[in-house]
Amino acid sequence: MDARTLEYFVTAVDEGGFTKAAARLHVTQPTLSEAIRRLERECGTPLFHRVGRGVALSDAGTVLLTYARRVLKDMEDARQSMVALRGLRGGRVTVSTPPGLSIEPLARIIGNFRRSYPDVTVAMMPTEDGALAATAVAEAACEVGLTDRPVSADLRAHPIGSNEIVVVLPPGSTLGAKGALTLEQLAGVPFISSAIGTRARGLLDEAKERGIPLYTAVETPHREAVIPLILEGVGAAFLPWTVSREAESRGAVILPLLPRVTYDLLIVHRDQPLTAAAQAFVATALAAGSTLGPDSPGSSRPGQQPEEAIHG
C-alpha cells in the first residue's frame, strides 16, 4: 500500500469513476484500474461497487477513505514543512469554508495573508455549510477550516469574531423607520426562503411554529439569487450580517432583530502540528479577528441599542 496507489483510490472516489480519475491523474485507465485491483487484493476485500459507468464505495472502502486522506494529507504537510525551511517562499494552504464566510471574513484574511506571504498559494475548498467545513478538516481533506458551527473535541477551534443574523428588506421598505424588529413586527412580510439547515431558514420555521404569519414568496437553494430577489422587491430575507452589507450598498434596508441572533466565527484545525503555511494562515486570522463582527469599529450595522443575545 503506497502513497501513489492511495492517491489513485482517493481520486477515483472524488471523481466518481475510474475514467475521470485517470484523466485527472494523467494516467491510462488500465493503469489506474490495475492499481485499484492490487489495493483490493492487499486489503482482502472489494473497495468499490461498480454501478453502471461509475463506482460507489463499499463499506471497506468507506473505512479506508478516511485513513487514505490522512496519509496523503500528512505527506503533503511534510512537504510543506520542508518548504518552511525556505522561509515560506512557496507552499500551499487549503481552507474549507461555507459560501457566506468566503465573502467575509475569509476574503479579508486571505488579503492580509497574501500581503505577508505572496509566494504561498491559498486554495479555497467550498462546503455547503460550516459543519461540513469542520468535517473536511477532521477528515484531513484540508488543513484549516472556517466555520460558524460548534466543532468536535478532536479539533482545535480559535474564535476570530462574531456574526449576526439580520433582516434584509427591499429598497424603500417602510419598516426601515422602525429600527430593530421582532419577528412579530415582520408579520405579513413576504420572505425568500433559503436552504434547510441554515440559521435563516430556522428563523422562518420558528416564526411558523409560533403562529407568526411570515409567508414564503420564493424558495431557492441558490444563495447567490437571494440578494437580487430582494433588490427586485420580491421579498425580505434573513441573512448573516457579513453577507447583508452587499445588499445594503445596493439600496436594501438592513435591520437587526430583537432579540439579536449572534454566533461565533471559528478557525479550526486538527490537534497536531501545522505546516508553516497553515500556521501563518491561522496567525493571520487571529490577528484580523479584532476587526471582524457586527460590533467591530466602523461597523455600519444599524440598531445599536443593547439587547439580550441569542447565541446560535
Short mmCIF file of C-alpha atoms in Angstrom, two decimals:
data_model
loop_
_atom_site.label_atom_id
_atom_site.label_comp_id
_atom_site.label_asym_id
_atom_site.label_seq_id
_atom_site.Cartn_x
_atom_site.Cartn_y
_atom_site.Cartn_z
CA MET A 1 0.00 0.00 0.00
CA ASP A 2 1.92 3.04 -1.23
CA ALA A 3 1.09 6.71 -1.49
CA ARG A 4 0.60 6.62 -5.26
CA THR A 5 -1.95 3.82 -5.02
CA LEU A 6 -3.78 5.66 -2.23
CA GLU A 7 -3.85 8.74 -4.45
CA TYR A 8 -5.43 6.68 -7.24
CA PHE A 9 -8.02 5.37 -4.77
CA VAL A 10 -8.94 8.80 -3.34
CA THR A 11 -9.12 10.39 -6.79
CA ALA A 12 -11.42 7.61 -8.04
CA VAL A 13 -13.72 8.37 -5.11
CA ASP A 14 -13.64 12.13 -5.69
CA GLU A 15 -14.26 11.79 -9.44
CA GLY A 16 -16.92 9.09 -9.08
CA GLY A 17 -15.26 6.73 -11.56
CA PHE A 18 -12.03 5.40 -12.98
CA THR A 19 -12.17 7.16 -16.35
CA LYS A 20 -12.36 10.67 -14.89
CA ALA A 21 -9.83 9.79 -12.21
CA ALA A 22 -7.34 8.54 -14.79
CA ALA A 23 -7.75 11.71 -16.83
CA ARG A 24 -7.20 13.89 -13.77
CA LEU A 25 -4.08 11.94 -12.80
CA HIS A 26 -2.77 11.82 -16.39
CA VAL A 27 -2.52 8.02 -16.44
CA THR A 28 -4.31 5.41 -18.54
CA GLN A 29 -7.47 3.85 -17.19
CA PRO A 30 -5.98 0.30 -17.27
CA THR A 31 -3.07 1.54 -15.15
CA LEU A 32 -5.41 3.02 -12.55
CA SER A 33 -7.75 0.02 -12.60
CA GLU A 34 -4.87 -2.40 -12.04
CA ALA A 35 -3.58 -0.30 -9.12
CA ILE A 36 -7.04 -0.42 -7.51
CA ARG A 37 -7.23 -4.19 -8.02
CA ARG A 38 -3.85 -4.61 -6.32
CA LEU A 39 -5.04 -2.47 -3.43
CA GLU A 40 -8.21 -4.56 -3.11
CA ARG A 41 -6.14 -7.76 -3.07
CA GLU A 42 -3.92 -6.28 -0.40
CA CYS A 43 -6.95 -5.26 1.69
CA GLY A 44 -8.61 -8.63 1.07
CA THR A 45 -11.95 -7.10 0.14
CA PRO A 46 -13.58 -5.06 -2.64
CA LEU A 47 -13.31 -1.31 -2.12
CA PHE A 48 -15.83 -0.31 -4.80
CA HIS A 49 -19.14 -1.47 -6.16
CA ARG A 50 -19.29 -0.99 -9.93
CA VAL A 51 -22.50 0.93 -10.75
CA GLY A 52 -23.08 1.48 -14.45
CA ARG A 53 -20.15 3.54 -15.69
CA GLY A 54 -19.34 4.79 -12.23
CA VAL A 55 -18.32 3.36 -8.89
CA ALA A 56 -19.62 3.54 -5.32
CA LEU A 57 -17.65 2.86 -2.17
CA SER A 58 -18.12 -0.42 -0.34
CA ASP A 59 -18.17 -0.44 3.45
CA ALA A 60 -14.47 -1.34 3.45
CA GLY A 61 -13.75 1.46 1.00
CA THR A 62 -15.53 3.96 3.25
CA VAL A 63 -13.30 2.94 6.17
CA LEU A 64 -10.13 3.13 4.08
CA LEU A 65 -11.02 6.54 2.61
CA THR A 66 -10.61 8.44 5.90
CA TYR A 67 -7.20 6.89 6.55
CA ALA A 68 -6.08 7.36 2.94
CA ARG A 69 -6.93 11.06 3.04
CA ARG A 70 -4.99 11.45 6.27
CA VAL A 71 -1.93 9.67 4.90
CA LEU A 72 -1.88 11.84 1.78
CA LYS A 73 -2.50 14.99 3.81
CA ASP A 74 0.29 14.13 6.25
CA MET A 75 2.67 13.59 3.35
CA GLU A 76 1.68 16.95 1.89
CA ASP A 77 2.16 18.53 5.31
CA ALA A 78 5.65 17.07 5.47
CA ARG A 79 6.43 18.53 2.06
CA GLN A 80 5.10 21.90 3.15
CA SER A 81 7.29 21.76 6.27
CA MET A 82 10.29 21.40 4.01
CA VAL A 83 9.08 24.48 2.16
CA ALA A 84 9.06 26.28 5.50
CA LEU A 85 12.81 25.86 5.70
CA ARG A 86 12.99 28.21 2.72
CA GLY A 87 11.10 30.88 4.62
CA LEU A 88 7.62 30.31 3.07
CA ARG A 89 8.89 31.05 -0.41
CA GLY A 90 6.27 28.80 -1.91
CA GLY A 91 3.85 26.31 -0.41
CA ARG A 92 0.11 25.95 -0.26
CA VAL A 93 -2.66 26.05 2.34
CA THR A 94 -6.19 24.74 1.70
CA VAL A 95 -9.07 26.30 3.64
CA SER A 96 -12.59 24.86 3.79
CA THR A 97 -15.41 27.38 4.13
CA PRO A 98 -19.17 27.78 3.56
CA PRO A 99 -20.27 30.36 0.96
CA GLY A 100 -21.24 33.14 3.37
CA LEU A 101 -17.91 33.13 5.21
CA SER A 102 -15.93 33.09 1.98
CA ILE A 103 -17.08 36.67 1.47
CA GLU A 104 -16.35 37.93 4.96
CA PRO A 105 -14.18 37.29 6.89
CA LEU A 106 -12.22 34.88 4.66
CA ALA A 107 -11.59 37.35 1.81
CA ARG A 108 -10.16 39.83 4.30
CA ILE A 109 -7.98 37.18 5.95
CA ILE A 110 -6.65 35.97 2.60
CA GLY A 111 -5.88 39.57 1.60
CA ASN A 112 -3.84 40.11 4.76
CA PHE A 113 -2.14 36.74 4.37
CA ARG A 114 -1.17 37.30 0.74
CA ARG A 115 0.34 40.67 1.55
CA SER A 116 2.62 38.98 4.08
CA TYR A 117 3.23 35.74 2.16
CA PRO A 118 2.83 36.46 -1.56
CA ASP A 119 4.52 33.21 -2.61
CA VAL A 120 2.09 30.92 -0.79
CA THR A 121 -0.99 29.68 -2.68
CA VAL A 122 -4.33 29.68 -0.85
CA ALA A 123 -6.87 27.13 -2.11
CA MET A 124 -10.50 27.64 -1.03
CA MET A 125 -12.48 24.42 -0.58
CA PRO A 126 -16.22 25.19 -0.75
CA THR A 127 -18.67 23.38 1.53
CA GLU A 128 -22.43 23.67 1.88
CA ASP A 129 -22.29 24.84 5.48
CA GLY A 130 -19.98 25.43 8.44
CA ALA A 131 -20.46 21.93 9.86
CA LEU A 132 -19.17 20.38 6.64
CA ALA A 133 -16.22 22.78 6.65
CA ALA A 134 -15.18 21.41 10.04
CA THR A 135 -15.75 17.84 8.84
CA ALA A 136 -13.40 18.45 5.91
CA VAL A 137 -10.67 19.39 8.37
CA ALA A 138 -11.38 16.42 10.66
CA GLU A 139 -11.17 14.05 7.68
CA ALA A 140 -7.89 15.65 6.53
CA ALA A 141 -9.34 16.86 3.24
CA CYS A 142 -7.76 20.21 4.13
CA GLU A 143 -5.66 21.61 6.95
CA VAL A 144 -7.65 24.68 8.04
CA GLY A 145 -11.34 25.49 8.07
CA LEU A 146 -13.57 28.46 8.77
CA THR A 147 -16.88 27.63 10.45
CA ASP A 148 -19.80 29.18 12.28
CA ARG A 149 -20.88 25.95 13.99
CA PRO A 150 -19.75 24.10 17.13
CA VAL A 151 -16.95 21.61 16.40
CA SER A 152 -15.97 18.23 17.79
CA ALA A 153 -13.48 17.93 20.65
CA ASP A 154 -10.78 16.45 18.38
CA LEU A 155 -10.38 19.78 16.55
CA ARG A 156 -8.67 22.93 17.77
CA ALA A 157 -11.00 25.92 17.43
CA HIS A 158 -9.98 29.58 17.72
CA PRO A 159 -12.63 32.36 17.87
CA ILE A 160 -11.90 35.11 15.35
CA GLY A 161 -15.03 37.22 15.66
CA SER A 162 -18.80 37.03 15.63
CA ASN A 163 -21.63 37.29 13.18
CA GLU A 164 -25.32 38.15 13.40
CA ILE A 165 -28.49 37.30 11.51
CA VAL A 166 -30.30 40.45 10.31
CA VAL A 167 -33.42 41.06 8.26
CA VAL A 168 -32.79 42.45 4.76
CA LEU A 169 -35.73 44.33 3.24
CA PRO A 170 -36.26 45.65 -0.30
CA PRO A 171 -35.20 49.25 -1.04
CA GLY A 172 -37.67 51.80 0.27
CA SER A 173 -39.29 49.50 2.80
CA THR A 174 -41.40 51.46 5.30
CA LEU A 175 -40.24 49.12 8.06
CA GLY A 176 -36.89 50.86 7.86
CA ALA A 177 -38.16 53.58 10.18
CA LYS A 178 -38.89 51.14 13.00
CA GLY A 179 -35.29 50.28 13.88
CA ALA A 180 -34.67 46.80 15.25
CA LEU A 181 -37.56 44.40 14.64
CA THR A 182 -39.11 41.42 16.37
CA LEU A 183 -40.45 38.50 14.38
CA GLU A 184 -43.96 39.65 15.29
CA GLN A 185 -43.34 43.03 13.64
CA LEU A 186 -42.49 41.22 10.40
CA ALA A 187 -45.92 39.57 10.21
CA GLY A 188 -47.31 39.68 6.68
CA VAL A 189 -43.95 40.39 5.04
CA PRO A 190 -43.17 38.04 2.11
CA PHE A 191 -39.88 36.20 2.58
CA ILE A 192 -37.32 34.49 0.40
CA SER A 193 -36.61 31.08 1.89
CA SER A 194 -33.10 29.65 1.85
CA ALA A 195 -31.88 26.08 2.19
CA ILE A 196 -33.00 23.81 5.03
CA GLY A 197 -30.47 23.71 7.85
CA THR A 198 -29.39 27.34 7.64
CA ARG A 199 -29.95 29.74 10.52
CA ALA A 200 -32.05 31.95 8.24
CA ARG A 201 -34.38 29.06 7.39
CA GLY A 202 -34.50 28.22 11.09
CA LEU A 203 -35.91 31.66 11.89
CA LEU A 204 -38.68 31.26 9.31
CA ASP A 205 -39.53 27.84 10.74
CA GLU A 206 -39.54 29.30 14.27
CA ALA A 207 -41.97 32.02 13.22
CA LYS A 208 -44.34 29.45 11.74
CA GLU A 209 -44.18 27.35 14.90
CA ARG A 210 -45.10 30.44 16.92
CA GLY A 211 -48.01 31.24 14.62
CA ILE A 212 -46.41 34.41 13.22
CA PRO A 213 -47.64 34.85 9.61
CA LEU A 214 -44.38 35.20 7.72
CA TYR A 215 -45.10 33.69 4.33
CA THR A 216 -42.69 32.38 1.74
CA ALA A 217 -42.77 34.18 -1.60
CA VAL A 218 -39.85 32.32 -3.16
CA GLU A 219 -37.96 29.18 -2.18
CA THR A 220 -34.44 28.94 -3.59
CA PRO A 221 -31.42 26.76 -2.82
CA HIS A 222 -29.23 29.27 -4.69
CA ARG A 223 -27.70 31.67 -2.17
CA GLU A 224 -26.45 33.95 -4.93
CA ALA A 225 -30.07 34.59 -6.02
CA VAL A 226 -31.28 35.92 -2.66
CA ILE A 227 -29.90 39.47 -2.80
CA PRO A 228 -31.00 40.12 -6.42
CA LEU A 229 -34.50 38.92 -5.46
CA ILE A 230 -34.58 41.32 -2.51
CA LEU A 231 -33.44 44.20 -4.69
CA GLU A 232 -36.22 43.38 -7.17
CA GLY A 233 -38.74 43.82 -4.36
CA VAL A 234 -39.77 40.16 -4.31
CA GLY A 235 -39.45 39.87 -0.56
CA ALA A 236 -37.28 40.11 2.52
CA ALA A 237 -34.73 37.59 3.81
CA PHE A 238 -32.81 36.73 6.92
CA LEU A 239 -29.10 36.90 6.13
CA PRO A 240 -25.80 36.93 8.01
CA TRP A 241 -24.64 40.48 8.66
CA THR A 242 -21.39 39.76 6.81
CA VAL A 243 -23.39 38.97 3.65
CA SER A 244 -26.04 41.67 4.06
CA ARG A 245 -23.62 44.56 3.57
CA GLU A 246 -23.53 43.89 -0.19
CA ALA A 247 -27.31 44.30 -0.30
CA GLU A 248 -27.13 47.47 1.81
CA SER A 249 -24.61 49.03 -0.57
CA ARG A 250 -27.15 48.49 -3.38
CA GLY A 251 -30.08 50.12 -1.57
CA ALA A 252 -31.59 47.35 0.56
CA VAL A 253 -32.73 48.15 4.11
CA ILE A 254 -30.82 46.26 6.82
CA LEU A 255 -32.26 45.97 10.34
CA PRO A 256 -31.22 43.90 13.36
CA LEU A 257 -33.61 41.51 15.06
CA LEU A 258 -34.89 41.61 18.63
CA PRO A 259 -33.62 39.67 20.43
CA ARG A 260 -30.36 39.61 18.49
CA VAL A 261 -29.26 36.32 16.93
CA THR A 262 -25.48 36.12 17.16
CA TYR A 263 -22.91 33.36 16.83
CA ASP A 264 -19.15 32.88 16.90
CA LEU A 265 -16.85 32.54 13.90
CA LEU A 266 -14.08 29.97 14.36
CA ILE A 267 -10.93 28.95 12.55
CA VAL A 268 -10.27 25.26 13.11
CA HIS A 269 -7.53 22.71 12.50
CA ARG A 270 -6.63 19.23 13.68
CA ASP A 271 -4.94 18.84 17.05
CA GLN A 272 -1.48 18.26 15.63
CA PRO A 273 1.44 20.37 14.37
CA LEU A 274 0.57 22.58 11.41
CA THR A 275 2.63 23.19 8.32
CA ALA A 276 4.38 26.54 8.31
CA ALA A 277 1.94 27.92 5.73
CA ALA A 278 -1.11 26.83 7.73
CA GLN A 279 0.39 28.11 10.96
CA ALA A 280 0.97 31.50 9.36
CA PHE A 281 -2.59 31.49 8.00
CA VAL A 282 -4.09 30.78 11.43
CA ALA A 283 -1.94 33.52 12.97
CA THR A 284 -3.14 35.95 10.29
CA ALA A 285 -6.79 35.05 11.01
CA LEU A 286 -6.33 35.57 14.74
CA ALA A 287 -4.67 38.94 14.17
CA ALA A 288 -7.60 40.02 11.97
CA GLY A 289 -10.18 38.87 14.50
CA SER A 290 -10.37 42.15 16.38
CA THR A 291 -11.77 43.87 13.27
CA LEU A 292 -14.44 41.27 12.49
CA GLY A 293 -18.08 41.02 13.50
CA PRO A 294 -21.17 43.22 13.64
CA ASP A 295 -19.87 45.28 16.58
CA SER A 296 -16.42 45.94 15.15
CA PRO A 297 -15.11 49.52 14.88
CA GLY A 298 -16.54 51.31 11.87
CA SER A 299 -19.41 48.85 11.52
CA SER A 300 -22.45 50.19 9.71
CA ARG A 301 -24.86 47.79 11.45
CA PRO A 302 -27.99 49.72 12.48
CA GLY A 303 -29.76 49.42 15.80
CA GLN A 304 -27.09 49.80 18.44
CA GLN A 305 -29.36 49.59 21.48
CA PRO A 306 -28.20 46.75 23.79
CA GLU A 307 -30.45 43.69 23.82
CA GLU A 308 -30.18 40.15 25.13
CA ALA A 309 -28.45 37.99 22.56
CA ILE A 310 -29.35 34.52 21.40
CA HIS A 311 -26.14 32.65 20.64
CA GLY A 312 -26.52 30.16 17.81
#
